[in-house]
CSV table of C-alpha atoms and ligand atoms in Angstrom, one decimal:
chain,number,residue,atom,x,y,z
A,1,MET,CA,-12.5,-45.7,38.7
A,2,ASN,CA,-8.9,-45.4,39.9
A,3,GLU,CA,-8.6,-41.8,41.2
A,4,ASN,CA,-5.0,-41.6,40.1
A,5,ARG,CA,-5.7,-42.7,36.6
A,6,TYR,CA,-6.0,-40.0,33.9
A,7,ASP,CA,-6.5,-39.8,30.1
A,8,ILE,CA,-3.7,-37.2,29.8
A,9,ALA,CA,-0.9,-36.2,32.2
A,10,ILE,CA,0.8,-32.9,31.4
A,11,ILE,CA,4.3,-32.7,32.9
A,12,GLY,CA,5.1,-29.0,33.4
A,13,GLY,CA,3.0,-26.0,34.2
A,14,GLY,CA,4.7,-23.2,32.3
A,15,PRO,CA,2.9,-21.2,29.5
A,16,ALA,CA,2.6,-24.4,27.3
A,17,GLY,CA,1.3,-26.8,29.9
A,18,CYS,CA,-1.1,-24.4,31.6
A,19,THR,CA,-2.6,-23.5,28.2
A,20,LEU,CA,-3.1,-27.1,27.1
A,21,ALA,CA,-4.6,-28.1,30.5
A,22,ARG,CA,-7.1,-25.2,30.2
A,23,LEU,CA,-8.2,-26.2,26.7
A,24,ILE,CA,-8.6,-30.0,27.0
A,25,CYS,CA,-9.8,-30.6,30.5
A,26,HIS,CA,-13.5,-30.4,29.6
A,27,LYS,CA,-13.1,-33.4,27.2
A,28,TYR,CA,-10.3,-35.5,28.9
A,29,ARG,CA,-9.6,-36.5,32.5
A,30,THR,CA,-6.5,-34.3,32.8
A,31,ILE,CA,-3.8,-33.8,35.4
A,32,LEU,CA,-1.1,-31.1,35.3
A,33,ILE,CA,2.1,-31.8,37.4
A,34,ASP,CA,4.3,-28.9,38.3
A,35,PRO,CA,6.2,-28.0,41.5
A,36,LYS,CA,5.7,-24.2,41.3
A,37,THR,CA,3.8,-22.4,44.1
A,38,ASP,CA,3.3,-18.9,45.3
A,39,GLU,CA,5.6,-19.5,48.2
A,40,GLU,CA,8.8,-17.5,48.3
A,41,SER,CA,10.9,-20.6,48.3
A,42,SER,CA,9.2,-22.0,45.2
A,43,PHE,CA,11.2,-22.7,42.0
A,44,LYS,CA,11.1,-19.6,39.8
A,45,LYS,CA,12.1,-19.9,36.1
A,46,PRO,CA,14.9,-17.5,35.2
A,47,CYS,CA,13.5,-15.4,32.4
A,48,GLY,CA,13.6,-12.0,30.7
A,49,GLY,CA,9.8,-11.9,31.1
A,50,LEU,CA,9.1,-10.0,27.9
A,51,LEU,CA,5.8,-10.8,26.2
A,52,SER,CA,6.3,-10.4,22.5
A,53,GLU,CA,3.7,-9.3,20.0
A,54,ASP,CA,3.2,-12.9,18.8
A,55,ALA,CA,2.6,-14.0,22.4
A,56,GLN,CA,0.2,-11.1,23.0
A,57,LYS,CA,-1.7,-12.3,19.8
A,58,ALA,CA,-2.0,-15.8,21.2
A,59,LEU,CA,-3.5,-14.4,24.4
A,60,ALA,CA,-5.8,-12.2,22.4
A,61,ARG,CA,-7.1,-15.3,20.6
A,62,PHE,CA,-8.5,-16.4,24.0
A,63,ASP,CA,-10.0,-12.9,24.5
A,64,LEU,CA,-7.7,-12.7,27.6
A,65,THR,CA,-6.4,-9.4,29.1
A,66,LEU,CA,-3.4,-9.1,31.4
A,67,PRO,CA,-4.0,-8.1,35.0
A,68,LYS,CA,-1.8,-5.2,36.1
A,69,SER,CA,-0.5,-7.4,38.9
A,70,VAL,CA,1.7,-9.4,36.5
A,71,MET,CA,3.2,-6.3,34.9
A,72,VAL,CA,6.3,-4.5,36.1
A,73,ASP,CA,7.8,-1.1,35.9
A,74,PRO,CA,8.9,0.3,33.4
A,75,GLN,CA,7.2,-0.6,30.1
A,76,ILE,CA,9.6,-0.4,27.2
A,77,PHE,CA,9.3,0.5,23.5
A,78,ALA,CA,12.8,-0.1,22.2
A,79,VAL,CA,15.8,-2.3,22.5
A,80,ARG,CA,19.3,-0.8,22.7
A,81,THR,CA,21.4,-3.2,20.6
A,82,ILE,CA,25.1,-3.3,21.5
A,83,ASP,CA,27.8,-4.9,19.4
A,84,LEU,CA,30.7,-5.1,21.8
A,85,GLU,CA,33.2,-6.0,19.1
A,86,SER,CA,32.6,-3.0,16.8
A,87,GLY,CA,31.3,-0.7,19.5
A,88,LEU,CA,28.2,0.0,17.4
A,89,ILE,CA,24.9,0.8,19.2
A,90,ARG,CA,21.5,1.0,17.5
A,91,HIS,CA,17.9,1.4,18.9
A,92,TYR,CA,15.1,-0.7,17.4
A,93,GLN,CA,11.4,-0.3,18.2
A,94,ARG,CA,9.8,-3.2,20.0
A,95,PHE,CA,6.4,-3.8,21.3
A,96,TYR,CA,7.0,-6.0,24.4
A,97,ILE,CA,5.2,-6.1,27.7
A,98,ASN,CA,7.5,-6.2,30.6
A,99,LEU,CA,6.3,-8.9,33.1
A,100,ASP,CA,7.1,-10.6,36.4
A,101,ARG,CA,7.7,-14.1,35.0
A,102,HIS,CA,6.7,-16.0,38.1
A,103,ARG,CA,3.5,-14.0,38.6
A,104,PHE,CA,2.7,-14.5,35.0
A,105,ASP,CA,3.1,-18.3,35.4
A,106,LEU,CA,0.9,-18.4,38.5
A,107,TRP,CA,-1.8,-16.3,36.6
A,108,LEU,CA,-1.8,-18.8,33.7
A,109,LYS,CA,-2.1,-21.6,36.2
A,110,GLY,CA,-5.0,-19.8,37.9
A,111,LEU,CA,-6.9,-19.8,34.6
A,112,ILE,CA,-7.1,-23.6,34.5
A,113,PRO,CA,-10.7,-24.8,35.3
A,114,GLU,CA,-11.3,-26.9,38.4
A,115,LYS,CA,-12.1,-29.8,36.2
A,116,ALA,CA,-8.4,-30.4,35.7
A,117,ASP,CA,-6.4,-31.8,38.6
A,118,ILE,CA,-3.2,-30.0,39.5
A,119,LEU,CA,-0.5,-31.9,41.4
A,120,THR,CA,2.1,-29.7,43.0
A,121,ALA,CA,5.1,-32.0,42.6
A,122,LYS,CA,8.0,-32.9,40.3
A,123,ALA,CA,7.7,-35.9,38.0
A,124,GLU,CA,10.8,-37.9,39.1
A,125,LYS,CA,10.5,-40.8,36.7
A,126,ILE,CA,8.1,-41.9,34.0
A,127,THR,CA,7.8,-45.5,32.8
A,128,ARG,CA,5.6,-47.2,30.2
A,129,ASP,CA,3.5,-50.2,31.3
A,130,LYS,CA,0.8,-52.2,29.6
A,131,ASP,CA,-2.0,-49.7,30.3
A,132,GLY,CA,0.0,-46.6,29.4
A,133,PHE,CA,2.4,-44.7,31.7
A,134,VAL,CA,3.2,-44.5,35.4
A,135,ILE,CA,4.6,-41.2,36.7
A,136,ASP,CA,6.5,-41.3,39.9
A,137,CYS,CA,6.0,-38.0,41.7
A,138,GLY,CA,7.7,-39.0,45.0
A,139,GLU,CA,4.7,-39.5,47.4
A,140,LYS,CA,2.2,-40.1,44.7
A,141,LYS,CA,2.1,-42.3,41.6
A,142,ILE,CA,-0.1,-41.2,38.6
A,143,SER,CA,-1.1,-43.3,35.7
A,144,ALA,CA,-2.2,-42.0,32.3
A,145,GLU,CA,-2.9,-43.1,28.8
A,146,PHE,CA,-1.1,-40.1,27.2
A,147,ILE,CA,1.9,-38.1,28.5
A,148,VAL,CA,2.5,-34.5,27.4
A,149,GLY,CA,6.0,-33.1,28.0
A,150,ALA,CA,5.6,-29.4,28.7
A,151,ASP,CA,8.5,-29.4,31.0
A,152,GLY,CA,10.8,-27.0,29.3
A,153,ALA,CA,14.4,-27.1,28.0
A,154,ASN,CA,15.6,-29.8,30.2
A,155,SER,CA,12.5,-32.0,29.7
A,156,VAL,CA,12.5,-35.3,31.6
A,157,VAL,CA,9.8,-36.5,29.1
A,158,ARG,CA,12.1,-35.8,26.1
A,159,ARG,CA,15.1,-37.3,27.8
A,160,THR,CA,13.2,-40.5,28.9
A,161,PHE,CA,11.4,-41.3,25.6
A,162,PHE,CA,13.6,-39.6,23.0
A,163,PRO,CA,17.1,-40.1,24.5
A,164,LYS,CA,18.9,-39.9,21.2
A,165,LYS,CA,17.6,-36.3,20.6
A,166,HIS,CA,20.4,-34.0,21.6
A,167,LEU,CA,19.2,-30.5,21.1
A,168,ARG,CA,21.7,-27.6,21.0
A,169,SER,CA,21.6,-26.0,24.4
A,170,TYR,CA,23.3,-23.1,26.3
A,171,VAL,CA,23.5,-22.2,30.0
A,172,ALA,CA,21.4,-19.1,30.6
A,173,ILE,CA,22.8,-17.1,33.5
A,174,GLN,CA,21.1,-14.1,35.1
A,175,GLN,CA,22.1,-11.8,37.9
A,176,LYS,CA,19.9,-9.3,39.7
A,177,PHE,CA,21.2,-6.0,41.0
A,178,ARG,CA,19.7,-3.0,42.7
A,179,GLU,CA,18.7,-0.6,39.9
A,180,ASN,CA,21.0,2.5,39.8
A,181,ASN,CA,20.6,3.5,36.2
A,182,PRO,CA,19.0,7.0,36.0
A,183,ASN,CA,17.2,6.0,32.9
A,184,PRO,CA,16.3,2.2,32.9
A,185,PHE,CA,16.6,0.5,29.5
A,186,TYR,CA,16.4,-2.8,27.7
A,187,SER,CA,19.4,-3.9,25.8
A,188,CYS,CA,20.5,-6.8,23.7
A,189,ILE,CA,24.3,-7.5,23.6
A,190,PHE,CA,26.4,-9.3,21.1
A,191,ASP,CA,30.0,-10.4,21.9
A,192,ARG,CA,31.4,-13.2,19.9
A,193,ALA,CA,34.5,-13.5,22.1
A,194,THR,CA,32.3,-14.7,25.1
A,195,THR,CA,29.3,-16.3,23.4
A,196,ASP,CA,28.0,-17.1,19.9
A,197,CYS,CA,24.5,-16.4,21.4
A,198,CYS,CA,23.4,-13.1,23.0
A,199,SER,CA,22.9,-11.4,26.3
A,200,TRP,CA,20.4,-8.9,27.6
A,201,SER,CA,19.7,-6.4,30.4
A,202,ILE,CA,16.4,-5.2,31.6
A,203,SER,CA,14.9,-3.4,34.6
A,204,LYS,CA,12.0,-4.7,36.6
A,205,ASP,CA,10.6,-2.8,39.6
A,206,ASN,CA,13.9,-1.2,40.6
A,207,VAL,CA,15.9,-4.4,40.0
A,208,PHE,CA,18.4,-4.4,37.1
A,209,ILE,CA,18.8,-7.8,35.5
A,210,PHE,CA,21.7,-8.8,33.4
A,211,GLY,CA,21.7,-12.2,31.7
A,212,GLY,CA,23.0,-14.1,28.7
A,213,ALA,CA,23.1,-17.5,27.1
A,214,PHE,CA,26.6,-19.0,27.1
A,215,PRO,CA,28.2,-22.2,25.8
A,216,LYS,CA,28.5,-24.7,28.7
A,217,ASP,CA,32.3,-24.7,28.7
A,218,ASN,CA,33.4,-22.1,31.2
A,219,CYS,CA,30.0,-20.4,31.1
A,220,ARG,CA,30.5,-18.5,34.4
A,221,GLY,CA,33.9,-17.3,33.4
A,222,ARG,CA,32.4,-16.1,30.0
A,223,PHE,CA,29.6,-14.3,31.9
A,224,GLU,CA,32.0,-12.5,34.2
A,225,GLU,CA,34.2,-11.5,31.3
A,226,GLN,CA,31.3,-10.0,29.4
A,227,LYS,CA,30.2,-8.1,32.5
A,228,LYS,CA,33.6,-6.6,32.8
A,229,LYS,CA,33.6,-5.5,29.2
A,230,LEU,CA,30.2,-3.9,29.6
A,231,GLU,CA,31.5,-2.0,32.7
A,232,GLU,CA,34.6,-0.9,31.0
A,233,LYS,CA,33.3,-0.2,27.4
A,234,GLN,CA,29.7,0.7,27.9
A,235,GLY,CA,29.6,2.2,31.4
A,236,PHE,CA,27.2,-0.4,32.9
A,237,CYS,CA,27.2,-0.2,36.7
A,238,PHE,CA,26.4,-3.6,38.2
A,239,GLY,CA,27.3,-3.4,41.9
A,240,GLU,CA,26.8,-6.3,44.2
A,241,PRO,CA,24.5,-9.1,42.8
A,242,LEU,CA,21.4,-9.7,44.9
A,243,LYS,CA,20.8,-13.1,43.2
A,244,THR,CA,22.4,-15.3,40.6
A,245,GLU,CA,20.3,-17.9,38.7
A,246,ALA,CA,20.9,-20.3,35.8
A,247,CYS,CA,19.1,-22.8,33.7
A,248,THR,CA,19.3,-24.5,30.3
A,249,VAL,CA,18.0,-22.8,27.2
A,250,LEU,CA,17.6,-24.5,23.9
A,251,ARG,CA,18.5,-23.0,20.5
A,252,PRO,CA,17.3,-25.1,17.6
A,253,ARG,CA,19.5,-25.3,14.5
A,254,GLY,CA,17.0,-26.9,12.1
A,255,PHE,CA,14.1,-29.4,11.7
A,256,LYS,CA,16.0,-32.2,13.4
A,257,ASP,CA,16.0,-30.2,16.6
A,258,PHE,CA,12.2,-30.3,17.0
A,259,VAL,CA,10.6,-33.3,18.7
A,260,CYS,CA,6.8,-33.5,18.4
A,261,GLY,CA,6.5,-37.0,20.0
A,262,GLY,CA,5.4,-40.5,19.3
A,263,GLY,CA,4.0,-43.6,21.0
A,264,ASN,CA,1.4,-41.6,23.0
A,265,VAL,CA,4.1,-39.2,24.2
A,266,LEU,CA,3.7,-35.6,22.9
A,267,LEU,CA,5.9,-32.6,23.4
A,268,ILE,CA,4.9,-28.9,23.4
A,269,GLY,CA,6.7,-25.6,24.1
A,270,GLU,CA,10.4,-25.5,24.7
A,271,ALA,CA,10.5,-29.3,25.6
A,272,ALA,CA,9.8,-29.8,21.9
A,273,GLY,CA,12.6,-27.4,20.9
A,274,PHE,CA,10.0,-24.7,20.1
A,275,ILE,CA,12.0,-21.5,20.8
A,276,SER,CA,13.4,-18.8,18.5
A,277,PRO,CA,17.1,-19.4,17.9
A,278,SER,CA,17.5,-15.7,17.0
A,279,SER,CA,15.9,-14.0,20.0
A,280,LEU,CA,15.3,-16.8,22.5
A,281,GLU,CA,11.6,-15.8,22.5
A,282,GLY,CA,9.7,-18.8,23.7
A,283,PHE,CA,6.3,-17.7,25.0
A,284,SER,CA,4.5,-17.5,21.7
A,285,TYR,CA,5.7,-20.9,20.6
A,286,ALA,CA,4.7,-22.4,23.9
A,287,PHE,CA,1.2,-20.9,23.5
A,288,ASP,CA,0.9,-21.8,19.8
A,289,SER,CA,2.1,-25.4,20.2
A,290,ALA,CA,-0.3,-25.9,23.1
A,291,ILE,CA,-3.2,-24.6,21.0
A,292,LEU,CA,-2.3,-26.9,18.1
A,293,LEU,CA,-2.1,-30.0,20.3
A,294,ALA,CA,-5.3,-29.1,22.0
A,295,GLU,CA,-7.1,-28.8,18.7
A,296,CYS,CA,-5.7,-32.2,17.7
A,297,PHE,CA,-6.9,-33.8,21.0
A,298,LEU,CA,-10.3,-32.2,20.7
A,299,LYS,CA,-10.8,-34.0,17.3
A,300,GLY,CA,-10.2,-37.3,19.1
A,301,ALA,CA,-7.3,-39.2,20.7
A,302,GLN,CA,-6.9,-41.6,17.9
A,303,ASN,CA,-4.0,-40.6,15.6
A,304,VAL,CA,-3.4,-37.5,17.6
A,305,GLU,CA,0.4,-37.7,17.1
A,306,LYS,CA,0.1,-37.8,13.3
A,307,ARG,CA,-2.3,-34.9,13.3
A,308,TYR,CA,-0.1,-32.9,15.7
A,309,ARG,CA,3.0,-33.5,13.5
A,310,ARG,CA,1.0,-32.2,10.5
A,311,ALA,CA,-0.6,-29.3,12.4
A,312,SER,CA,2.8,-28.1,13.8
A,313,LEU,CA,4.5,-28.0,10.4
A,314,GLY,CA,3.7,-24.2,10.0
A,315,LEU,CA,5.1,-23.5,13.4
A,316,ARG,CA,8.3,-25.5,12.7
A,317,PHE,CA,8.7,-23.6,9.3
A,318,LYS,CA,8.3,-20.3,11.2
A,319,LEU,CA,11.1,-21.3,13.6
A,320,PHE,CA,13.2,-22.5,10.6
A,321,GLY,CA,12.8,-19.0,9.3
A,322,LYS,CA,14.4,-17.7,12.5
A,323,VAL,CA,17.3,-20.1,12.0
A,324,LEU,CA,17.8,-18.5,8.6
A,325,LYS,CA,17.7,-15.0,10.2
A,326,CYS,CA,20.5,-15.9,12.6
A,327,PRO,CA,23.5,-15.1,10.4
A,328,PHE,CA,22.2,-11.5,10.0
A,329,MET,CA,22.2,-11.1,13.8
A,330,TYR,CA,25.1,-13.3,14.8
A,331,GLN,CA,27.7,-13.3,12.0
A,332,PRO,CA,29.9,-10.3,13.0
A,333,PHE,CA,30.4,-9.0,9.4
A,334,LEU,CA,26.7,-9.2,8.5
A,335,ARG,CA,25.6,-7.8,11.8
A,336,LYS,CA,28.0,-4.9,11.5
A,337,THR,CA,26.7,-4.2,8.0
A,338,VAL,CA,23.1,-4.2,9.1
A,339,MET,CA,23.8,-2.0,12.1
A,340,LYS,CA,25.9,0.4,10.1
A,341,SER,CA,23.2,0.8,7.5
A,342,GLY,CA,20.8,1.9,10.2
A,343,LEU,CA,18.1,-0.1,8.5
A,344,MET,CA,14.9,-0.2,10.7
A,345,SER,CA,16.6,1.6,13.6
A,346,ILE,CA,15.4,4.6,15.5
A,347,LYS,CA,17.4,7.8,15.6
A,348,GLU,CA,18.2,8.7,19.2
A,349,ILE,CA,17.6,12.4,20.3
A,350,LYS,CA,19.9,13.3,23.1
A,351,SER,CA,18.3,15.8,25.5
A,352,GLY,CA,20.4,18.4,27.4
B,401,FAD,C1,17.1,-16.7,30.9
B,401,FAD,C2,15.9,-16.8,29.9
B,401,FAD,C3,15.3,-15.7,29.5
B,401,FAD,C4,14.2,-15.8,28.6
B,401,FAD,N1,13.4,-14.7,28.3
B,401,FAD,C5,12.3,-14.8,27.5
B,401,FAD,C6,11.5,-13.7,27.2
B,401,FAD,O1,11.8,-12.6,27.7
B,401,FAD,N2,10.5,-13.8,26.4
B,401,FAD,C7,10.1,-15.0,25.9
B,401,FAD,O2,9.1,-15.1,25.2
B,401,FAD,N3,10.9,-16.1,26.2
B,401,FAD,C8,11.9,-16.0,27.0
B,401,FAD,N4,12.7,-17.2,27.3
B,401,FAD,C9,12.2,-18.5,26.8
B,401,FAD,C10,11.0,-18.9,27.6
B,401,FAD,O3,11.3,-18.8,29.0
B,401,FAD,C11,10.6,-20.3,27.3
B,401,FAD,O4,10.8,-20.7,26.0
B,401,FAD,C12,9.1,-20.6,27.7
B,401,FAD,O5,9.0,-20.3,29.1
B,401,FAD,C13,8.7,-22.0,27.4
B,401,FAD,O6,7.5,-22.3,28.0
B,401,FAD,P1,7.2,-23.8,28.4
B,401,FAD,O7,5.9,-23.8,29.0
B,401,FAD,O8,7.4,-24.6,27.2
B,401,FAD,O9,8.3,-24.2,29.4
B,401,FAD,P2,8.8,-23.5,30.8
B,401,FAD,O10,8.3,-22.2,30.9
B,401,FAD,O11,10.2,-23.8,30.9
B,401,FAD,O12,8.0,-24.4,31.8
B,401,FAD,C14,8.3,-25.7,32.1
B,401,FAD,C15,7.6,-26.0,33.4
B,401,FAD,O13,7.9,-27.4,33.7
B,401,FAD,C16,8.1,-27.6,35.0
B,401,FAD,N5,8.9,-28.8,35.2
B,401,FAD,C17,10.2,-29.0,34.7
B,401,FAD,N6,10.5,-30.3,35.0
B,401,FAD,C18,9.5,-30.9,35.6
B,401,FAD,C19,9.2,-32.2,36.2
B,401,FAD,N7,10.2,-33.1,36.1
B,401,FAD,N8,8.0,-32.4,36.7
B,401,FAD,C20,7.1,-31.4,36.8
B,401,FAD,N9,7.3,-30.2,36.3
B,401,FAD,C21,8.5,-29.9,35.7
B,401,FAD,C22,8.8,-26.3,35.5
B,401,FAD,O14,8.5,-26.1,36.9
B,401,FAD,C23,8.2,-25.3,34.6
B,401,FAD,O15,7.1,-24.7,35.3
B,401,FAD,C24,13.8,-17.1,28.1
B,401,FAD,C25,14.5,-18.2,28.5
B,401,FAD,C26,15.5,-18.1,29.4
B,401,FAD,C27,16.3,-19.3,29.9
């Protein structure tokens, strides 16, 4: 047997790829390809690192509990929603777990049984040949019958095999600062003048993170403009940034923005466009799509694509529901009306 030949090659070891590898490796010869390591210089995905209730439920389905080592200080129960245009502020109860994103990814990777091979590398190029696919990972070449793209927003798998799919994308920019807020908080910020998406701030282990998703055109200028407004209008104190990071984030607009796959190439997680366009929450969809694809593979490799397309219909409808929710969050008049009404919000009690 060719030692570099696999039934299934999973490109990308984020929440989606690690979950799929864990679930299918006892039935298929599986390899997971991802460049992340525990070294300081390793690639670390820029992320808010908030585990939503739906994502917690996905982990609960595996009877998994979170080790304290992936959690950070403080834990939060509410989001301070700031509408910069109208000046309205409301607090809404949320049940997130505040995580260190990189440690969370490494923990998920550590759950993969030894039966699966893990290659610490980047898939540079993937080509189809008569026996399946060849993945060029620089020093190593891997061949496989099926390719699973779990490689996130900027997926090389999606760009190679579905080049006509142009999903709506933004540039997510995050900056880290030394925490100097006396009372750390989590906020979600809306400001139509700088972005038609949203921004956020959160504290993690004495580091204050401010980030947002911006249209590509002048994204850095928009980010800086929003920071200035937050300093002037909301009293945010940023100070000198310790680190600036950026990456692509997808924001589906409808069914045509989801790509399940075809021709022995399958996509899961954000690579498939599975991320909430209203909150940019992506962990739960990464877990859920990986579980659905695993269940399809475990029934047999034949017709797996057809089964996965059918099985993921509910997930795609759920995301479409988030598309319909967007105007209530992002259309200034509707948002103002909802915020003014105080519907679902928490009344703040000021002490002192
Ligand atoms: C700034 C920001 C903040 C966010 N905050 C949150 C949040 O708080 N909560 C939440 O639920 N979601 C959040 N999201 C969304 C969430 O990060 C993603 O939707 C989620 O991580 C998707 O998981 P995934 O496994 O599909 O892809 P990813 O987590 O993106 O993982 C993809 C993996 O593929 C690897 N990879 C990429 N290219 C290659 C290649 N060529 N070869 C090999 N490996 C490759 C990468 O190293 C990475 O490990 C945020 C997104 C951004 C950009």
